[in-house]
mmCIF file of C-alpha atoms in Angstrom:
data_model
loop_
_atom_site.group_PDB
_atom_site.id
_atom_site.type_symbol
_atom_site.label_atom_id
_atom_site.label_comp_id
_atom_site.label_asym_id
_atom_site.label_seq_id
_atom_site.Cartn_x
_atom_site.Cartn_y
_atom_site.Cartn_z
ATOM 1 C CA UNK W 1 82.085 106.036 142.634
ATOM 2 C CA UNK W 2 82.347 103.087 140.243
ATOM 3 C CA UNK W 3 80.408 104.958 137.552
ATOM 4 C CA UNK W 4 82.945 107.788 137.743
ATOM 5 C CA UNK W 5 85.836 105.313 137.560
ATOM 6 C CA UNK W 6 84.258 103.640 134.549
ATOM 7 C CA UNK W 7 83.637 106.909 132.690
ATOM 8 C CA UNK W 8 87.048 108.410 133.405
ATOM 9 C CA UNK W 9 89.309 105.360 133.242
ATOM 10 C CA UNK W 10 87.906 101.938 132.423
ATOM 11 C CA UNK W 11 86.010 102.803 129.259
ATOM 12 C CA UNK W 12 89.219 104.253 127.828
ATOM 13 C CA UNK W 13 90.949 100.894 128.210
ATOM 14 C CA UNK W 14 90.665 97.966 125.837
ATOM 15 C CA UNK W 15 87.700 95.965 127.220
ATOM 16 C CA UNK W 16 89.633 92.719 127.561
ATOM 17 C CA UNK W 17 92.503 94.450 129.339
ATOM 18 C CA UNK W 18 90.031 96.162 131.669
ATOM 19 C CA UNK W 19 88.476 92.765 132.420
ATOM 20 C CA UNK W 20 91.846 91.286 133.373
ATOM 21 C CA UNK W 21 92.601 94.260 135.625
ATOM 22 C CA UNK W 22 89.205 93.868 137.239
ATOM 23 C CA UNK W 23 89.867 90.191 137.803
ATOM 24 C CA UNK W 24 92.987 91.102 139.785
ATOM 25 C CA UNK W 25 90.816 93.135 142.154
ATOM 26 C CA UNK W 26 88.276 90.309 142.359
ATOM 27 C CA UNK W 27 91.002 87.822 143.268
ATOM 28 C CA UNK W 28 92.217 90.144 146.024
ATOM 29 C CA UNK W 29 88.674 90.137 147.417
ATOM 30 C CA UNK W 30 89.107 86.419 148.135
ATOM 31 C CA UNK W 31 92.105 86.958 150.427
ATOM 32 C CA UNK W 32 91.705 87.728 154.163
ATOM 33 C CA UNK W 33 91.191 90.315 155.555
ATOM 34 C CA UNK W 34 89.682 91.698 152.337
ATOM 35 C CA UNK W 35 87.365 88.693 152.032
ATOM 36 C CA UNK W 36 86.065 89.253 155.585
ATOM 37 C CA UNK W 37 85.280 92.892 154.781
ATOM 38 C CA UNK W 38 83.696 92.022 151.438
ATOM 39 C CA UNK W 39 81.495 89.303 152.901
ATOM 40 C CA UNK W 40 80.388 91.579 155.728
ATOM 41 C CA UNK W 41 79.237 94.119 153.126
ATOM 42 C CA UNK W 42 77.754 91.758 150.565
ATOM 43 C CA UNK W 43 76.570 88.571 152.319
ATOM 44 C CA UNK W 44 73.085 87.693 150.993
ATOM 45 C CA UNK W 45 70.236 87.776 153.502
ATOM 46 C CA UNK W 46 69.135 84.365 154.846
ATOM 47 C CA UNK W 47 65.734 84.639 153.159
ATOM 48 C CA UNK W 48 67.423 84.470 149.736
ATOM 49 C CA UNK W 49 68.504 80.886 150.349
ATOM 50 C CA UNK W 50 67.484 78.817 147.326
ATOM 51 C CA UNK W 51 67.431 75.096 146.626
ATOM 52 C CA UNK W 52 67.913 73.793 143.097
ATOM 53 C CA UNK W 53 69.714 70.892 141.404
ATOM 54 C CA UNK W 54 69.877 69.209 144.801
ATOM 55 C CA UNK W 55 72.135 72.054 145.986
ATOM 56 C CA UNK W 56 71.729 74.989 148.365
ATOM 57 C CA UNK W 57 72.468 78.489 147.022
ATOM 58 C CA UNK W 58 72.716 81.442 149.396
ATOM 59 C CA UNK W 59 71.198 83.621 146.652
ATOM 60 C CA UNK W 60 69.406 82.747 143.410
ATOM 61 C CA UNK W 61 71.660 85.211 141.563
ATOM 62 C CA UNK W 62 75.007 84.037 140.198
ATOM 63 C CA UNK W 63 77.670 84.693 137.589
ATOM 64 C CA UNK W 64 77.190 83.331 134.078
ATOM 65 C CA UNK W 65 79.869 81.403 132.220
ATOM 66 C CA UNK W 66 82.370 83.529 130.343
ATOM 67 C CA UNK W 67 83.290 85.869 133.165
ATOM 68 C CA UNK W 68 85.666 83.510 135.004
ATOM 69 C CA UNK W 69 86.864 81.264 132.205
ATOM 70 C CA UNK W 70 89.714 79.638 134.124
ATOM 71 C CA UNK W 71 88.266 79.410 137.653
ATOM 72 C CA UNK W 72 90.660 82.003 139.060
ATOM 73 C CA UNK W 73 88.125 84.497 140.429
ATOM 74 C CA UNK W 74 85.347 82.310 141.811
ATOM 75 C CA UNK W 75 86.213 82.813 145.473
ATOM 76 C CA UNK W 76 86.434 86.574 145.020
ATOM 77 C CA UNK W 77 83.096 86.642 143.213
ATOM 78 C CA UNK W 78 81.611 84.647 146.083
ATOM 79 C CA UNK W 79 82.993 87.230 148.518
ATOM 80 C CA UNK W 80 81.211 89.916 146.465
ATOM 81 C CA UNK W 81 77.822 88.277 147.074
ATOM 82 C CA UNK W 82 77.125 86.000 144.112
ATOM 83 C CA UNK W 83 75.235 82.827 144.983
ATOM 84 C CA UNK W 84 77.020 80.664 142.436
ATOM 85 C CA UNK W 85 79.742 80.943 139.830
ATOM 86 C CA UNK W 86 79.653 79.066 136.547
ATOM 87 C CA UNK W 87 83.253 78.859 135.340
ATOM 88 C CA UNK W 88 84.363 78.333 131.755
ATOM 89 C CA UNK W 89 83.641 77.758 129.000
ATOM 90 C CA UNK W 90 86.455 75.187 129.207
ATOM 91 C CA UNK W 91 87.591 72.816 126.485
ATOM 92 C CA UNK W 92 89.425 69.510 126.607
ATOM 93 C CA UNK W 93 92.348 71.050 124.702
ATOM 94 C CA UNK W 94 93.726 74.402 125.937
ATOM 95 C CA UNK W 95 93.291 77.169 123.368
ATOM 96 C CA UNK W 96 94.014 80.867 122.867
ATOM 97 C CA UNK W 97 90.654 81.702 121.323
ATOM 98 C CA UNK W 98 90.063 84.095 118.454
ATOM 99 C CA UNK W 99 92.428 86.904 117.422
ATOM 100 C CA UNK W 100 92.195 90.213 119.289
ATOM 101 C CA UNK W 101 90.372 92.555 119.467
ATOM 102 C CA UNK W 102 87.474 90.270 120.360
ATOM 103 C CA UNK W 103 85.521 92.084 123.081
ATOM 104 C CA UNK W 104 83.651 95.347 122.502
ATOM 105 C CA UNK W 105 81.524 97.636 124.666
ATOM 106 C CA UNK W 106 78.281 99.294 123.608
ATOM 107 C CA UNK W 107 77.763 101.682 126.560
ATOM 108 C CA UNK W 108 74.715 103.370 125.039
ATOM 109 C CA UNK W 109 73.013 99.965 124.991
ATOM 110 C CA UNK W 110 74.609 98.644 128.185
ATOM 111 C CA UNK W 111 75.761 95.708 126.096
ATOM 112 C CA UNK W 112 78.815 93.804 124.931
ATOM 113 C CA UNK W 113 79.814 92.026 121.750
ATOM 114 C CA UNK W 114 82.327 89.220 122.097
ATOM 115 C CA UNK W 115 83.940 86.661 119.842
ATOM 116 C CA UNK W 116 86.353 85.287 122.438
ATOM 117 C CA UNK W 117 86.278 81.761 121.029
ATOM 118 C CA UNK W 118 86.517 79.747 124.248
ATOM 119 C CA UNK W 119 89.971 81.013 125.251
ATOM 120 C CA UNK W 120 90.921 78.910 128.281
ATOM 121 C CA UNK W 121 93.722 76.932 129.905
ATOM 122 C CA UNK W 122 92.019 73.590 129.381
ATOM 123 C CA UNK W 123 89.774 71.273 131.366
ATOM 124 C CA UNK W 124 92.627 69.613 133.273
ATOM 125 C CA UNK W 125 93.926 72.917 134.675
ATOM 126 C CA UNK W 126 90.459 74.185 135.553
ATOM 127 C CA UNK W 127 89.555 70.857 137.179
ATOM 128 C CA UNK W 128 92.583 71.184 139.442
ATOM 129 C CA UNK W 129 91.476 74.633 140.595
ATOM 130 C CA UNK W 130 87.907 73.470 141.189
ATOM 131 C CA UNK W 131 89.191 70.531 143.241
ATOM 132 C CA UNK W 132 91.182 72.865 145.487
ATOM 133 C CA UNK W 133 88.202 75.195 145.964
ATOM 134 C CA UNK W 134 85.881 72.316 146.827
ATOM 135 C CA UNK W 135 88.043 71.533 149.853
ATOM 136 C CA UNK W 136 87.251 74.916 151.376
ATOM 137 C CA UNK W 137 84.446 75.138 153.919
ATOM 138 C CA UNK W 138 83.237 78.582 152.829
ATOM 139 C CA UNK W 139 82.907 78.368 149.070
ATOM 140 C CA UNK W 140 80.299 79.128 146.423
ATOM 141 C CA UNK W 141 78.326 76.636 144.397
ATOM 142 C CA UNK W 142 80.633 75.932 141.459
ATOM 143 C CA UNK W 143 79.217 75.157 138.043
ATOM 144 C CA UNK W 144 81.386 74.286 135.053
ATOM 145 C CA UNK W 145 80.537 75.091 131.442
ATOM 146 C CA UNK W 146 82.153 72.904 128.763
ATOM 147 C CA UNK W 147 82.512 73.466 125.023
ATOM 148 C CA UNK W 148 84.075 71.932 121.925
ATOM 149 C CA UNK W 149 87.800 72.357 121.330
ATOM 150 C CA UNK W 150 88.293 74.402 118.176
ATOM 151 C CA UNK W 151 90.783 71.973 116.590
ATOM 152 C CA UNK W 152 88.342 69.077 116.959
ATOM 153 C CA UNK W 153 86.066 68.412 114.010
ATOM 154 C CA UNK W 154 82.332 68.740 114.667
ATOM 155 C CA UNK W 155 81.975 65.050 113.771
ATOM 156 C CA UNK W 156 84.208 64.211 116.749
ATOM 157 C CA UNK W 157 82.557 66.653 119.145
ATOM 158 C CA UNK W 158 80.991 64.021 121.396
ATOM 159 C CA UNK W 159 84.328 62.432 122.326
ATOM 160 C CA UNK W 160 85.779 65.897 122.955
ATOM 161 C CA UNK W 161 82.926 66.882 125.300
ATOM 162 C CA UNK W 162 83.222 63.542 127.096
ATOM 163 C CA UNK W 163 86.955 64.142 127.650
ATOM 164 C CA UNK W 164 86.193 67.470 129.342
ATOM 165 C CA UNK W 165 83.368 65.920 131.330
ATOM 166 C CA UNK W 166 85.550 63.194 132.801
ATOM 167 C CA UNK W 167 87.978 65.829 134.062
ATOM 168 C CA UNK W 168 85.559 68.482 135.297
ATOM 169 C CA UNK W 169 82.353 66.720 136.378
ATOM 170 C CA UNK W 170 83.851 65.043 139.492
ATOM 171 C CA UNK W 171 84.895 68.445 140.904
ATOM 172 C CA UNK W 172 81.938 70.606 139.793
ATOM 173 C CA UNK W 173 78.613 70.997 141.585
ATOM 174 C CA UNK W 174 76.849 71.008 138.222
ATOM 175 C CA UNK W 175 77.885 70.802 134.572
ATOM 176 C CA UNK W 176 76.597 72.725 131.537
ATOM 177 C CA UNK W 177 77.042 71.633 127.918
ATOM 178 C CA UNK W 178 77.554 74.723 125.759
ATOM 179 C CA UNK W 179 76.375 74.104 122.187
ATOM 180 C CA UNK W 180 75.141 77.654 121.645
ATOM 181 C CA UNK W 181 78.128 80.003 121.442
ATOM 182 C CA UNK W 182 78.297 81.749 118.050
ATOM 183 C CA UNK W 183 82.087 82.017 118.215
ATOM 184 C CA UNK W 184 83.194 78.439 117.472
ATOM 185 C CA UNK W 185 82.583 77.343 113.861
ATOM 186 C CA UNK W 186 79.899 74.696 113.558
ATOM 187 C CA UNK W 187 79.050 74.653 117.265
ATOM 188 C CA UNK W 188 75.471 75.899 117.023
ATOM 189 C CA UNK W 189 74.709 73.139 114.546
ATOM 190 C CA UNK W 190 75.007 70.739 117.478
ATOM 191 C CA UNK W 191 71.700 72.121 118.797
ATOM 192 C CA UNK W 192 69.818 70.112 116.177
ATOM 193 C CA UNK W 193 67.937 67.429 118.113
ATOM 194 C CA UNK W 194 69.254 64.517 116.025
ATOM 195 C CA UNK W 195 72.841 65.655 116.706
ATOM 196 C CA UNK W 196 72.291 66.758 120.275
ATOM 197 C CA UNK W 197 70.689 63.552 121.547
ATOM 198 C CA UNK W 198 73.778 61.277 121.292
ATOM 199 C CA UNK W 199 76.028 64.062 122.562
ATOM 200 C CA UNK W 200 73.959 64.707 125.690
ATOM 201 C CA UNK W 201 73.496 60.989 126.354
ATOM 202 C CA UNK W 202 77.240 60.378 126.205
ATOM 203 C CA UNK W 203 78.060 63.369 128.396
ATOM 204 C CA UNK W 204 75.394 62.389 130.929
ATOM 205 C CA UNK W 205 76.884 58.901 131.209
ATOM 206 C CA UNK W 206 80.355 60.401 131.718
ATOM 207 C CA UNK W 207 79.109 62.977 134.260
ATOM 208 C CA UNK W 208 77.899 60.317 136.689
ATOM 209 C CA UNK W 209 75.921 61.884 139.509
ATOM 210 C CA UNK W 210 76.823 65.490 138.670
ATOM 211 C CA UNK W 211 73.688 67.401 137.551
ATOM 212 C CA UNK W 212 73.876 68.094 133.820
ATOM 213 C CA UNK W 213 72.291 71.010 131.953
ATOM 214 C CA UNK W 214 72.435 72.292 128.380
ATOM 215 C CA UNK W 215 72.767 75.960 127.396
ATOM 216 C CA UNK W 216 70.743 77.127 124.415
ATOM 217 C CA UNK W 217 70.802 80.121 122.079
ATOM 218 C CA UNK W 218 68.149 82.861 122.018
ATOM 219 C CA UNK W 219 68.090 82.652 118.216
ATOM 220 C CA UNK W 220 66.318 79.279 118.098
ATOM 221 C CA UNK W 221 62.783 79.051 116.734
ATOM 222 C CA UNK W 222 59.942 78.139 119.068
ATOM 223 C CA UNK W 223 59.803 74.642 117.574
ATOM 224 C CA UNK W 224 63.537 74.183 118.166
ATOM 225 C CA UNK W 225 63.188 75.341 121.777
ATOM 226 C CA UNK W 226 60.340 72.887 122.317
ATOM 227 C CA UNK W 227 62.361 70.079 120.726
ATOM 228 C CA UNK W 228 65.449 70.669 122.839
ATOM 229 C CA UNK W 229 63.343 71.027 125.986
ATOM 230 C CA UNK W 230 61.677 67.674 125.319
ATOM 231 C CA UNK W 231 65.036 66.092 124.530
ATOM 232 C CA UNK W 232 66.598 67.418 127.754
ATOM 233 C CA UNK W 233 63.774 65.911 129.798
ATOM 234 C CA UNK W 234 63.815 62.651 127.840
ATOM 235 C CA UNK W 235 67.575 62.142 128.297
ATOM 236 C CA UNK W 236 67.388 62.762 132.031
ATOM 237 C CA UNK W 237 69.140 66.110 132.175
ATOM 238 C CA UNK W 238 68.723 68.202 135.306
ATOM 239 C CA UNK W 239 68.013 71.477 133.524
ATOM 240 C CA UNK W 240 68.450 74.074 130.780
ATOM 241 C CA UNK W 241 70.284 77.402 130.796
ATOM 242 C CA UNK W 242 68.363 79.987 128.744
ATOM 243 C CA UNK W 243 70.071 81.796 127.087
ATOM 244 C CA UNK W 244 73.493 82.353 125.545
ATOM 245 C CA UNK W 245 74.407 85.463 123.502
ATOM 246 C CA UNK W 246 72.619 86.406 120.289
ATOM 247 C CA UNK W 247 73.872 86.993 116.753
ATOM 248 C CA UNK W 248 71.054 89.531 116.203
ATOM 249 C CA UNK W 249 71.767 93.270 116.147
ATOM 250 C CA UNK W 250 68.226 94.638 116.210
ATOM 251 C CA UNK W 251 67.043 97.460 118.437
ATOM 252 C CA UNK W 252 70.450 98.937 119.223
ATOM 253 C CA UNK W 253 70.969 102.676 119.762
ATOM 254 C CA UNK W 254 74.701 102.483 119.076
ATOM 255 C CA UNK W 255 75.540 103.756 115.583
ATOM 256 C CA UNK W 256 74.994 100.936 113.075
ATOM 257 C CA UNK W 257 78.271 101.611 111.269
ATOM 258 C CA UNK W 258 80.165 101.335 114.551
ATOM 259 C CA UNK W 259 78.418 98.076 115.395
ATOM 260 C CA UNK W 260 79.206 96.693 111.939
ATOM 261 C CA UNK W 261 82.849 97.660 112.362
ATOM 262 C CA UNK W 262 83.017 95.554 115.533
ATOM 263 C CA UNK W 263 82.305 92.515 113.391
ATOM 264 C CA UNK W 264 80.925 89.108 114.248
ATOM 265 C CA UNK W 265 80.263 87.857 117.754
ATOM 266 C CA UNK W 266 77.623 87.294 120.381
ATOM 267 C CA UNK W 267 75.669 90.264 121.693
ATOM 268 C CA UNK W 268 74.888 90.248 125.415
ATOM 269 C CA UNK W 269 73.459 92.702 127.905
ATOM 270 C CA UNK W 270 70.290 94.773 128.060
ATOM 271 C CA UNK W 271 69.203 94.324 124.388
ATOM 272 C CA UNK W 272 68.859 90.585 125.020
ATOM 273 C CA UNK W 273 66.402 91.026 127.886
ATOM 274 C CA UNK W 274 63.094 90.550 126.074
ATOM 275 C CA UNK W 275 64.143 87.632 123.888
ATOM 276 C CA UNK W 276 65.827 85.719 126.709
ATOM 277 C CA UNK W 277 62.686 86.192 128.800
ATOM 278 C CA UNK W 278 60.554 84.830 125.935
ATOM 279 C CA UNK W 279 62.799 81.768 125.655
ATOM 280 C CA UNK W 280 62.683 81.254 129.432
ATOM 281 C CA UNK W 281 58.880 81.240 129.397
ATOM 282 C CA UNK W 282 58.837 78.857 126.443
ATOM 283 C CA UNK W 283 61.213 76.437 128.164
ATOM 284 C CA UNK W 284 59.377 76.607 131.482
ATOM 285 C CA UNK W 285 56.087 75.772 129.772
ATOM 286 C CA UNK W 286 57.657 72.735 128.084
ATOM 287 C CA UNK W 287 59.339 71.070 131.062
ATOM 288 C CA UNK W 288 58.135 69.602 134.388
ATOM 289 C CA UNK W 289 57.949 71.767 137.489
ATOM 290 C CA UNK W 290 60.904 69.982 139.098
ATOM 291 C CA UNK W 291 63.141 70.534 136.058
ATOM 292 C CA UNK W 292 65.699 73.296 136.726
ATOM 293 C CA UNK W 293 65.711 76.331 134.443
ATOM 294 C CA UNK W 294 68.496 78.898 134.807
ATOM 295 C CA UNK W 295 67.782 82.295 133.255
ATOM 296 C CA UNK W 296 70.547 84.386 131.694
ATOM 297 C CA UNK W 297 70.633 87.250 129.230
ATOM 298 C CA UNK W 298 69.830 90.912 129.754
ATOM 299 C CA UNK W 299 69.761 90.730 133.543
ATOM 300 C CA UNK W 300 70.856 93.955 135.222
ATOM 301 C CA UNK W 301 68.597 94.908 138.134
ATOM 302 C CA UNK W 302 66.812 93.233 141.009
ATOM 303 C CA UNK W 303 63.587 93.836 139.087
ATOM 304 C CA UNK W 304 65.042 91.826 136.179
ATOM 305 C CA UNK W 305 65.901 88.970 138.532
ATOM 306 C CA UNK W 306 62.427 89.047 140.120
ATOM 307 C CA UNK W 307 60.885 88.987 136.649
ATOM 308 C CA UNK W 308 62.889 85.873 135.707
ATOM 309 C CA UNK W 309 61.983 84.120 138.949
ATOM 310 C CA UNK W 310 58.309 84.986 138.433
ATOM 311 C CA UNK W 311 58.556 83.558 134.898
ATOM 312 C CA UNK W 312 59.687 80.235 136.312
ATOM 313 C CA UNK W 313 63.461 80.439 136.612
ATOM 314 C CA UNK W 314 64.973 78.545 139.525
ATOM 315 C CA UNK W 315 68.214 80.518 139.321
ATOM 316 C CA UNK W 316 69.335 83.650 137.477
ATOM 317 C CA UNK W 317 72.739 84.578 136.069
ATOM 318 C CA UNK W 318 74.361 87.795 134.909
ATOM 319 C CA UNK W 319 77.609 88.884 133.318
ATOM 320 C CA UNK W 320 77.590 91.957 131.041
ATOM 321 C CA UNK W 321 76.081 94.356 133.571
ATOM 322 C CA UNK W 322 79.069 93.741 135.856
ATOM 323 C CA UNK W 323 81.041 95.921 133.425
ATOM 324 C CA UNK W 324 78.630 98.818 133.908
ATOM 325 C CA UNK W 325 77.571 98.265 137.537
ATOM 326 C CA UNK W 326 80.868 97.319 139.168
ATOM 327 C CA UNK W 327 81.897 95.099 142.089
ATOM 328 C CA UNK W 328 78.890 95.850 144.306
ATOM 329 C CA UNK W 329 76.451 94.705 141.636
ATOM 330 C CA UNK W 330 75.535 91.447 143.385
ATOM 331 C CA UNK W 331 74.931 93.326 146.633
ATOM 332 C CA UNK W 332 72.545 95.665 144.794
ATOM 333 C CA UNK W 333 70.662 92.710 143.350
ATOM 334 C CA UNK W 334 70.458 90.787 146.625
ATOM 335 C CA UNK W 335 69.304 93.816 148.611
ATOM 336 C CA UNK W 336 66.759 94.642 145.944
ATOM 337 C CA UNK W 337 65.394 91.100 146.090
ATOM 338 C CA UNK W 338 64.926 91.350 149.852
ATOM 339 C CA UNK W 339 63.140 94.693 149.540
#
């Protein structure tokens, strides 16, 4: 049914507009009696219960950052069967993001290209929503992903991240520092170990007892992955999220001229599967067994999730395949994991 809806209607809409319309439906799924019906259909089986970061997840499969930037759909996503929702990326200063169009579908590759640019309502607004959700008894695990405000110079990035941390960390179950999006000028340069060390140390101090992770790009070299992994352990972080989107365009079946016309941005979805798995294995080999590794990138099926867990991931996240699989995607994954 969803495939028919996508082919006949959704793929004809601007991707960002379709996302906003979908978010309306997701938000409705959080409201009784719709939430009762949704949870009855999608509730993960008890054997999927997972412990990580000192938290209990009712499934190892959750939603990656970028899908629910402003923490407006987390309860609906929980009702649809996701074990955790990572909201954001949020910035200390609210911002509109990059000019539109900035989100593009590649259906032949089951992929997306985005250059959203951290469009969000700001850390203060998102923190307020997280605080209200935390008061609910039946809620998901809520992660928060923070990035650099565009108007802030890279030299002042640490203070900007700390400002977001002080607002969001007290009301998030875990916090992720995003230094790997390709859509904010200069951001990926913060992944250099000599730059990243003081940033992560300052954010960790500001985060208090909230588990802190860092999200890395799939385009790093093996030596860079090893260096960041060692740094994350050395600075006392709780984990690493591997990986963000890629700037590569290799191996696509979509016409090259069409891809070029879409312009710059991060590629996500199925083409990222192999590289994100390679990075996951590299990170897992470089960190202690009790260090949390969250796998993201190219995850679409229960087999993909099982593969990431077998490669050492504690948790797995998805995003792009939601566009192609629809609202029962998490149920498919969770049922496939049980089988």
